[in-house]
GROMACS .gro file of C-alpha atoms in nm:
model
  312
    1UNK     CA    1  -0.611   1.164  -3.233
    2UNK     CA    2  -0.855   1.154  -2.937
    3UNK     CA    3  -0.702   1.118  -2.591
    4UNK     CA    4  -0.817   0.763  -2.517
    5UNK     CA    5  -0.760   0.604  -2.175
    6UNK     CA    6  -0.730   0.230  -2.114
    7UNK     CA    7  -0.689   0.044  -1.785
    8UNK     CA    8  -0.518  -0.295  -1.759
    9UNK     CA    9  -0.440  -0.528  -1.471
   10UNK     CA   10  -0.237  -0.838  -1.403
   11UNK     CA   11  -0.332  -1.114  -1.161
   12UNK     CA   12  -0.239  -0.933  -0.838
   13UNK     CA   13  -0.570  -0.761  -0.754
   14UNK     CA   14  -0.825  -0.778  -1.039
   15UNK     CA   15  -1.115  -0.699  -0.802
   16UNK     CA   16  -0.964  -0.360  -0.718
   17UNK     CA   17  -0.900  -0.293  -1.088
   18UNK     CA   18  -1.265  -0.367  -1.170
   19UNK     CA   19  -1.377  -0.141  -0.885
   20UNK     CA   20  -1.162   0.141  -1.023
   21UNK     CA   21  -1.304   0.087  -1.372
   22UNK     CA   22  -1.658   0.099  -1.230
   23UNK     CA   23  -1.576   0.436  -1.074
   24UNK     CA   24  -1.433   0.556  -1.407
   25UNK     CA   25  -1.741   0.416  -1.588
   26UNK     CA   26  -1.532   0.224  -1.840
   27UNK     CA   27  -1.451  -0.143  -1.910
   28UNK     CA   28  -1.134  -0.312  -1.793
   29UNK     CA   29  -0.915  -0.363  -2.100
   30UNK     CA   30  -0.825  -0.709  -2.221
   31UNK     CA   31  -0.490  -0.874  -2.147
   32UNK     CA   32  -0.399  -1.240  -2.106
   33UNK     CA   33  -0.143  -1.284  -1.829
   34UNK     CA   34  -0.046  -1.642  -1.760
   35UNK     CA   35   0.256  -1.869  -1.712
   36UNK     CA   36   0.448  -2.109  -1.929
   37UNK     CA   37   0.496  -2.456  -1.782
   38UNK     CA   38   0.838  -2.360  -1.645
   39UNK     CA   39   0.697  -2.061  -1.456
   40UNK     CA   40   0.791  -1.782  -1.699
   41UNK     CA   41   0.531  -1.504  -1.735
   42UNK     CA   42   0.343  -1.484  -2.066
   43UNK     CA   43   0.157  -1.164  -2.158
   44UNK     CA   44  -0.061  -1.085  -2.459
   45UNK     CA   45  -0.244  -0.751  -2.487
   46UNK     CA   46  -0.590  -0.823  -2.627
   47UNK     CA   47  -0.671  -0.490  -2.795
   48UNK     CA   48  -0.520  -0.198  -2.983
   49UNK     CA   49  -0.336   0.050  -2.758
   50UNK     CA   50  -0.157   0.261  -3.021
   51UNK     CA   51  -0.152   0.626  -2.910
   52UNK     CA   52  -0.351   0.562  -2.589
   53UNK     CA   53  -0.300   0.671  -2.229
   54UNK     CA   54  -0.254   0.340  -2.045
   55UNK     CA   55  -0.278   0.267  -1.672
   56UNK     CA   56  -0.160  -0.071  -1.539
   57UNK     CA   57  -0.300  -0.151  -1.193
   58UNK     CA   58  -0.078  -0.402  -1.016
   59UNK     CA   59   0.018  -0.412  -0.648
   60UNK     CA   60   0.336  -0.614  -0.609
   61UNK     CA   61   0.202  -0.830  -0.327
   62UNK     CA   62   0.244  -1.203  -0.260
   63UNK     CA   63   0.377  -1.379  -0.465
   64UNK     CA   64   0.585  -1.063  -0.499
   65UNK     CA   65   0.826  -1.176  -0.770
   66UNK     CA   66   0.550  -1.309  -0.995
   67UNK     CA   67   0.343  -0.993  -0.968
   68UNK     CA   68   0.643  -0.766  -1.016
   69UNK     CA   69   0.745  -0.954  -1.331
   70UNK     CA   70   0.386  -0.944  -1.458
   71UNK     CA   71   0.392  -0.566  -1.423
   72UNK     CA   72   0.733  -0.529  -1.591
   73UNK     CA   73   0.642  -0.756  -1.882
   74UNK     CA   74   0.299  -0.596  -1.932
   75UNK     CA   75   0.459  -0.251  -1.951
   76UNK     CA   76   0.715  -0.379  -2.201
   77UNK     CA   77   0.435  -0.528  -2.414
   78UNK     CA   78   0.236  -0.204  -2.403
   79UNK     CA   79   0.539   0.007  -2.497
   80UNK     CA   80   0.613  -0.219  -2.794
   81UNK     CA   81   0.245  -0.188  -2.894
   82UNK     CA   82   0.297   0.192  -2.920
   83UNK     CA   83   0.101   0.312  -2.617
   84UNK     CA   84   0.141   0.693  -2.589
   85UNK     CA   85   0.201   0.697  -2.212
   86UNK     CA   86   0.216   0.414  -1.959
   87UNK     CA   87   0.142   0.479  -1.591
   88UNK     CA   88   0.222   0.207  -1.337
   89UNK     CA   89  -0.041   0.211  -1.062
   90UNK     CA   90   0.104   0.042  -0.753
   91UNK     CA   91  -0.148   0.043  -0.466
   92UNK     CA   92   0.119  -0.153  -0.277
   93UNK     CA   93   0.488  -0.106  -0.363
   94UNK     CA   94   0.677  -0.426  -0.282
   95UNK     CA   95   1.048  -0.438  -0.191
   96UNK     CA   96   1.002  -0.095  -0.027
   97UNK     CA   97   1.137  -0.190   0.317
   98UNK     CA   98   1.496  -0.193   0.192
   99UNK     CA   99   1.503   0.177   0.107
  100UNK     CA  100   1.854   0.259   0.236
  101UNK     CA  101   2.175   0.086   0.340
  102UNK     CA  102   2.152   0.016   0.713
  103UNK     CA  103   2.440  -0.237   0.706
  104UNK     CA  104   2.737  -0.300   0.475
  105UNK     CA  105   2.679  -0.507   0.160
  106UNK     CA  106   2.300  -0.488   0.147
  107UNK     CA  107   2.088  -0.376  -0.152
  108UNK     CA  108   1.848  -0.086  -0.189
  109UNK     CA  109   1.566  -0.288  -0.344
  110UNK     CA  110   1.318   0.002  -0.356
  111UNK     CA  111   1.556   0.178  -0.597
  112UNK     CA  112   1.614  -0.141  -0.800
  113UNK     CA  113   1.238  -0.182  -0.857
  114UNK     CA  114   1.209   0.182  -0.965
  115UNK     CA  115   1.494   0.133  -1.214
  116UNK     CA  116   1.328  -0.179  -1.358
  117UNK     CA  117   0.997   0.001  -1.410
  118UNK     CA  118   1.159   0.298  -1.580
  119UNK     CA  119   1.380   0.075  -1.798
  120UNK     CA  120   1.082  -0.101  -1.958
  121UNK     CA  121   0.901   0.221  -2.046
  122UNK     CA  122   0.699   0.344  -1.747
  123UNK     CA  123   0.642   0.718  -1.788
  124UNK     CA  124   0.456   0.787  -1.464
  125UNK     CA  125   0.393   0.609  -1.133
  126UNK     CA  126   0.094   0.628  -0.900
  127UNK     CA  127   0.161   0.482  -0.554
  128UNK     CA  128  -0.022   0.469  -0.222
  129UNK     CA  129   0.120   0.481   0.131
  130UNK     CA  130   0.482   0.415   0.042
  131UNK     CA  131   0.690   0.264   0.321
  132UNK     CA  132   0.915   0.571   0.301
  133UNK     CA  133   0.843   0.898   0.124
  134UNK     CA  134   1.194   0.921  -0.023
  135UNK     CA  135   1.112   0.632  -0.259
  136UNK     CA  136   0.951   0.895  -0.484
  137UNK     CA  137   1.302   1.028  -0.543
  138UNK     CA  138   1.422   0.691  -0.673
  139UNK     CA  139   1.222   0.756  -0.992
  140UNK     CA  140   1.331   0.995  -1.267
  141UNK     CA  141   0.969   1.024  -1.381
  142UNK     CA  142   0.665   1.192  -1.218
  143UNK     CA  143   0.536   1.007  -0.912
  144UNK     CA  144   0.199   1.073  -0.747
  145UNK     CA  145   0.196   0.951  -0.387
  146UNK     CA  146  -0.153   0.905  -0.243
  147UNK     CA  147  -0.248   0.830   0.116
  148UNK     CA  148  -0.533   0.622   0.254
  149UNK     CA  149  -0.552   0.863   0.551
  150UNK     CA  150  -0.879   1.037   0.446
  151UNK     CA  151  -1.055   0.699   0.448
  152UNK     CA  152  -0.891   0.590   0.775
  153UNK     CA  153  -0.966   0.924   0.945
  154UNK     CA  154  -1.333   0.904   0.852
  155UNK     CA  155  -1.354   0.552   0.996
  156UNK     CA  156  -1.188   0.658   1.323
  157UNK     CA  157  -1.413   0.965   1.365
  158UNK     CA  158  -1.727   0.754   1.314
  159UNK     CA  159  -1.633   0.464   1.540
  160UNK     CA  160  -1.408   0.578   1.827
  161UNK     CA  161  -1.403   0.836   2.106
  162UNK     CA  162  -1.134   0.953   2.351
  163UNK     CA  163  -0.861   0.838   2.114
  164UNK     CA  164  -0.484   0.838   2.150
  165UNK     CA  165  -0.293   0.771   1.827
  166UNK     CA  166   0.005   0.541   1.875
  167UNK     CA  167   0.308   0.497   1.651
  168UNK     CA  168   0.443   0.140   1.680
  169UNK     CA  169   0.799   0.265   1.618
  170UNK     CA  170   1.001   0.586   1.585
  171UNK     CA  171   0.985   0.572   1.203
  172UNK     CA  172   0.609   0.617   1.196
  173UNK     CA  173   0.589   0.918   1.429
  174UNK     CA  174   0.538   1.175   1.152
  175UNK     CA  175   0.249   0.980   1.002
  176UNK     CA  176   0.088   0.922   1.342
  177UNK     CA  177   0.132   1.285   1.448
  178UNK     CA  178  -0.054   1.397   1.133
  179UNK     CA  179  -0.347   1.171   1.227
  180UNK     CA  180  -0.346   1.292   1.588
  181UNK     CA  181  -0.350   1.656   1.472
  182UNK     CA  182  -0.650   1.603   1.242
  183UNK     CA  183  -0.837   1.412   1.512
  184UNK     CA  184  -0.737   1.657   1.787
  185UNK     CA  185  -0.609   1.353   1.976
  186UNK     CA  186  -0.305   1.275   2.191
  187UNK     CA  187   0.006   1.103   2.056
  188UNK     CA  188   0.202   0.811   2.201
  189UNK     CA  189   0.507   0.624   2.072
  190UNK     CA  190   0.623   0.266   2.125
  191UNK     CA  191   0.996   0.244   2.188
  192UNK     CA  192   1.107  -0.092   2.055
  193UNK     CA  193   1.421  -0.281   1.977
  194UNK     CA  194   1.439  -0.502   1.666
  195UNK     CA  195   1.673  -0.798   1.704
  196UNK     CA  196   1.616  -0.967   1.365
  197UNK     CA  197   1.402  -0.902   1.056
  198UNK     CA  198   1.031  -0.963   1.123
  199UNK     CA  199   1.101  -0.991   1.496
  200UNK     CA  200   1.078  -0.708   1.746
  201UNK     CA  201   1.038  -0.645   2.116
  202UNK     CA  202   0.822  -0.357   2.242
  203UNK     CA  203   1.017  -0.196   2.522
  204UNK     CA  204   0.830   0.108   2.649
  205UNK     CA  205   0.539   0.346   2.587
  206UNK     CA  206   0.616   0.716   2.556
  207UNK     CA  207   0.298   0.911   2.632
  208UNK     CA  208  -0.018   0.861   2.837
  209UNK     CA  209  -0.260   0.590   2.717
  210UNK     CA  210  -0.431   0.507   3.047
  211UNK     CA  211  -0.810   0.480   3.017
  212UNK     CA  212  -0.807   0.574   2.647
  213UNK     CA  213  -0.883   0.403   2.318
  214UNK     CA  214  -0.539   0.342   2.168
  215UNK     CA  215  -0.519   0.320   1.790
  216UNK     CA  216  -0.194   0.185   1.646
  217UNK     CA  217  -0.110   0.328   1.303
  218UNK     CA  218   0.130   0.180   1.049
  219UNK     CA  219   0.173   0.171   0.671
  220UNK     CA  220   0.167  -0.209   0.658
  221UNK     CA  221   0.119  -0.519   0.872
  222UNK     CA  222   0.334  -0.816   0.772
  223UNK     CA  223   0.389  -1.084   1.038
  224UNK     CA  224   0.201  -0.865   1.294
  225UNK     CA  225   0.475  -0.910   1.554
  226UNK     CA  226   0.521  -0.534   1.593
  227UNK     CA  227   0.149  -0.459   1.628
  228UNK     CA  228   0.069  -0.744   1.865
  229UNK     CA  229   0.369  -0.670   2.088
  230UNK     CA  230   0.275  -0.302   2.095
  231UNK     CA  231  -0.089  -0.386   2.175
  232UNK     CA  232   0.014  -0.598   2.473
  233UNK     CA  233   0.232  -0.316   2.604
  234UNK     CA  234  -0.050  -0.062   2.563
  235UNK     CA  235  -0.292  -0.280   2.761
  236UNK     CA  236  -0.025  -0.323   3.025
  237UNK     CA  237  -0.004   0.058   3.048
  238UNK     CA  238  -0.379   0.088   3.104
  239UNK     CA  239  -0.532   0.145   2.760
  240UNK     CA  240  -0.907   0.082   2.764
  241UNK     CA  241  -0.913  -0.066   2.412
  242UNK     CA  242  -0.652  -0.127   2.144
  243UNK     CA  243  -0.727  -0.106   1.771
  244UNK     CA  244  -0.499  -0.086   1.468
  245UNK     CA  245  -0.507   0.081   1.125
  246UNK     CA  246  -0.271  -0.028   0.848
  247UNK     CA  247  -0.290   0.062   0.480
  248UNK     CA  248  -0.144  -0.263   0.345
  249UNK     CA  249  -0.251  -0.605   0.476
  250UNK     CA  250   0.050  -0.817   0.384
  251UNK     CA  251  -0.031  -1.063   0.667
  252UNK     CA  252   0.231  -1.329   0.604
  253UNK     CA  253   0.342  -1.625   0.815
  254UNK     CA  254   0.187  -1.636   1.165
  255UNK     CA  255   0.012  -1.296   1.130
  256UNK     CA  256  -0.350  -1.418   1.146
  257UNK     CA  257  -0.286  -1.645   1.445
  258UNK     CA  258  -0.104  -1.364   1.627
  259UNK     CA  259  -0.386  -1.116   1.567
  260UNK     CA  260  -0.651  -1.364   1.682
  261UNK     CA  261  -0.457  -1.421   2.006
  262UNK     CA  262  -0.365  -1.055   2.063
  263UNK     CA  263  -0.513  -0.758   2.251
  264UNK     CA  264  -0.608  -0.594   1.918
  265UNK     CA  265  -0.987  -0.568   1.902
  266UNK     CA  266  -1.002  -0.457   1.539
  267UNK     CA  267  -0.757  -0.420   1.251
  268UNK     CA  268  -0.860  -0.178   0.976
  269UNK     CA  269  -0.686  -0.226   0.639
  270UNK     CA  270  -0.746  -0.123   0.279
  271UNK     CA  271  -0.804  -0.342  -0.026
  272UNK     CA  272  -0.469  -0.240  -0.181
  273UNK     CA  273  -0.379  -0.607  -0.131
  274UNK     CA  274  -0.642  -0.882  -0.167
  275UNK     CA  275  -0.712  -1.059   0.162
  276UNK     CA  276  -0.809  -1.394   0.015
  277UNK     CA  277  -0.926  -1.631   0.290
  278UNK     CA  278  -0.750  -1.431   0.563
  279UNK     CA  279  -1.062  -1.224   0.624
  280UNK     CA  280  -1.258  -1.541   0.701
  281UNK     CA  281  -0.985  -1.666   0.937
  282UNK     CA  282  -0.981  -1.341   1.135
  283UNK     CA  283  -1.311  -1.167   1.216
  284UNK     CA  284  -1.124  -0.868   1.363
  285UNK     CA  285  -1.013  -0.745   1.019
  286UNK     CA  286  -1.220  -0.472   0.852
  287UNK     CA  287  -1.144  -0.372   0.491
  288UNK     CA  288  -1.191  -0.019   0.357
  289UNK     CA  289  -1.189   0.043  -0.018
  290UNK     CA  290  -0.940   0.272  -0.195
  291UNK     CA  291  -1.099   0.215  -0.537
  292UNK     CA  292  -1.265   0.557  -0.549
  293UNK     CA  293  -0.945   0.734  -0.435
  294UNK     CA  294  -0.731   0.564  -0.701
  295UNK     CA  295  -1.002   0.605  -0.964
  296UNK     CA  296  -1.022   0.979  -0.904
  297UNK     CA  297  -0.642   1.009  -0.923
  298UNK     CA  298  -0.633   0.816  -1.252
  299UNK     CA  299  -0.911   1.034  -1.395
  300UNK     CA  300  -0.725   1.353  -1.300
  301UNK     CA  301  -0.390   1.231  -1.433
  302UNK     CA  302  -0.553   1.139  -1.765
  303UNK     CA  303  -0.728   1.476  -1.798
  304UNK     CA  304  -0.411   1.662  -1.690
  305UNK     CA  305  -0.587   1.806  -1.381
  306UNK     CA  306  -0.427   1.860  -1.042
  307UNK     CA  307  -0.428   1.567  -0.802
  308UNK     CA  308  -0.282   1.767  -0.513
  309UNK     CA  309  -0.614   1.789  -0.328
  310UNK     CA  310  -0.604   1.410  -0.289
  311UNK     CA  311  -0.279   1.436  -0.092
  312UNK     CA  312  -0.318   1.454   0.286
   0.00000   0.00000   0.00000
């Protein structure tokens, strides 16, 4: 039996799936993913997958629950159709922020999502810029964790000089330090205090940013409160310009309005999540593609080659 590869997608980010298929020089496989009148997800695989190596590309972005259930039900359908191996490709892994118990009686949703995916027959996962690296350990199957950093680093090198890399909180210091090392740049940290979810107050800047181009680095931007508060503090401390780089453009609630009214001159994101009309509403947002990165990883996983050189 030849080792045939097929790539499917739900409704979360079909443009990225098509871009990946263009890189792989193959068609996007047929699947009908729609809803019944009561909102239940209906999936029908449109071609034979018996004995094939299947990749399902589906970021679990807004509406998160719909896209997560699409992914779960598609994988169940593919398993029941006798696919040889099913790999869940999650350019954005939703429910990742609750990755540990920080208070009594709260869930660990990142683990719950991993359990759901494994229960329906996922045999491998391919993720990008997870909110926390330990999420890989929530799976009992192989997980390949890619980073958008090579693409971000290239953009920074081409467009900025005299840079200081800034972590918007203590949790992102390791990621930001890695960028600063590769750019031979200085490192600064925002000391902040979070009062409630999606609300934070930037308290102080640790490090020298005066007269420099400050680049805030985070894995995702949701309501943009953290980034905009940090940008204001950096300008207050004498930064010449403030820019931001985030892998995942969640951009919910007042995010666009906040960015438009902030000190952030540009926000660089990837197309792991579709922007929709948000790009038109905010001219400061620049989108970099991760289609080639994910396509190369899928190709190497299928051919049983090493993907370690893609890790940064």
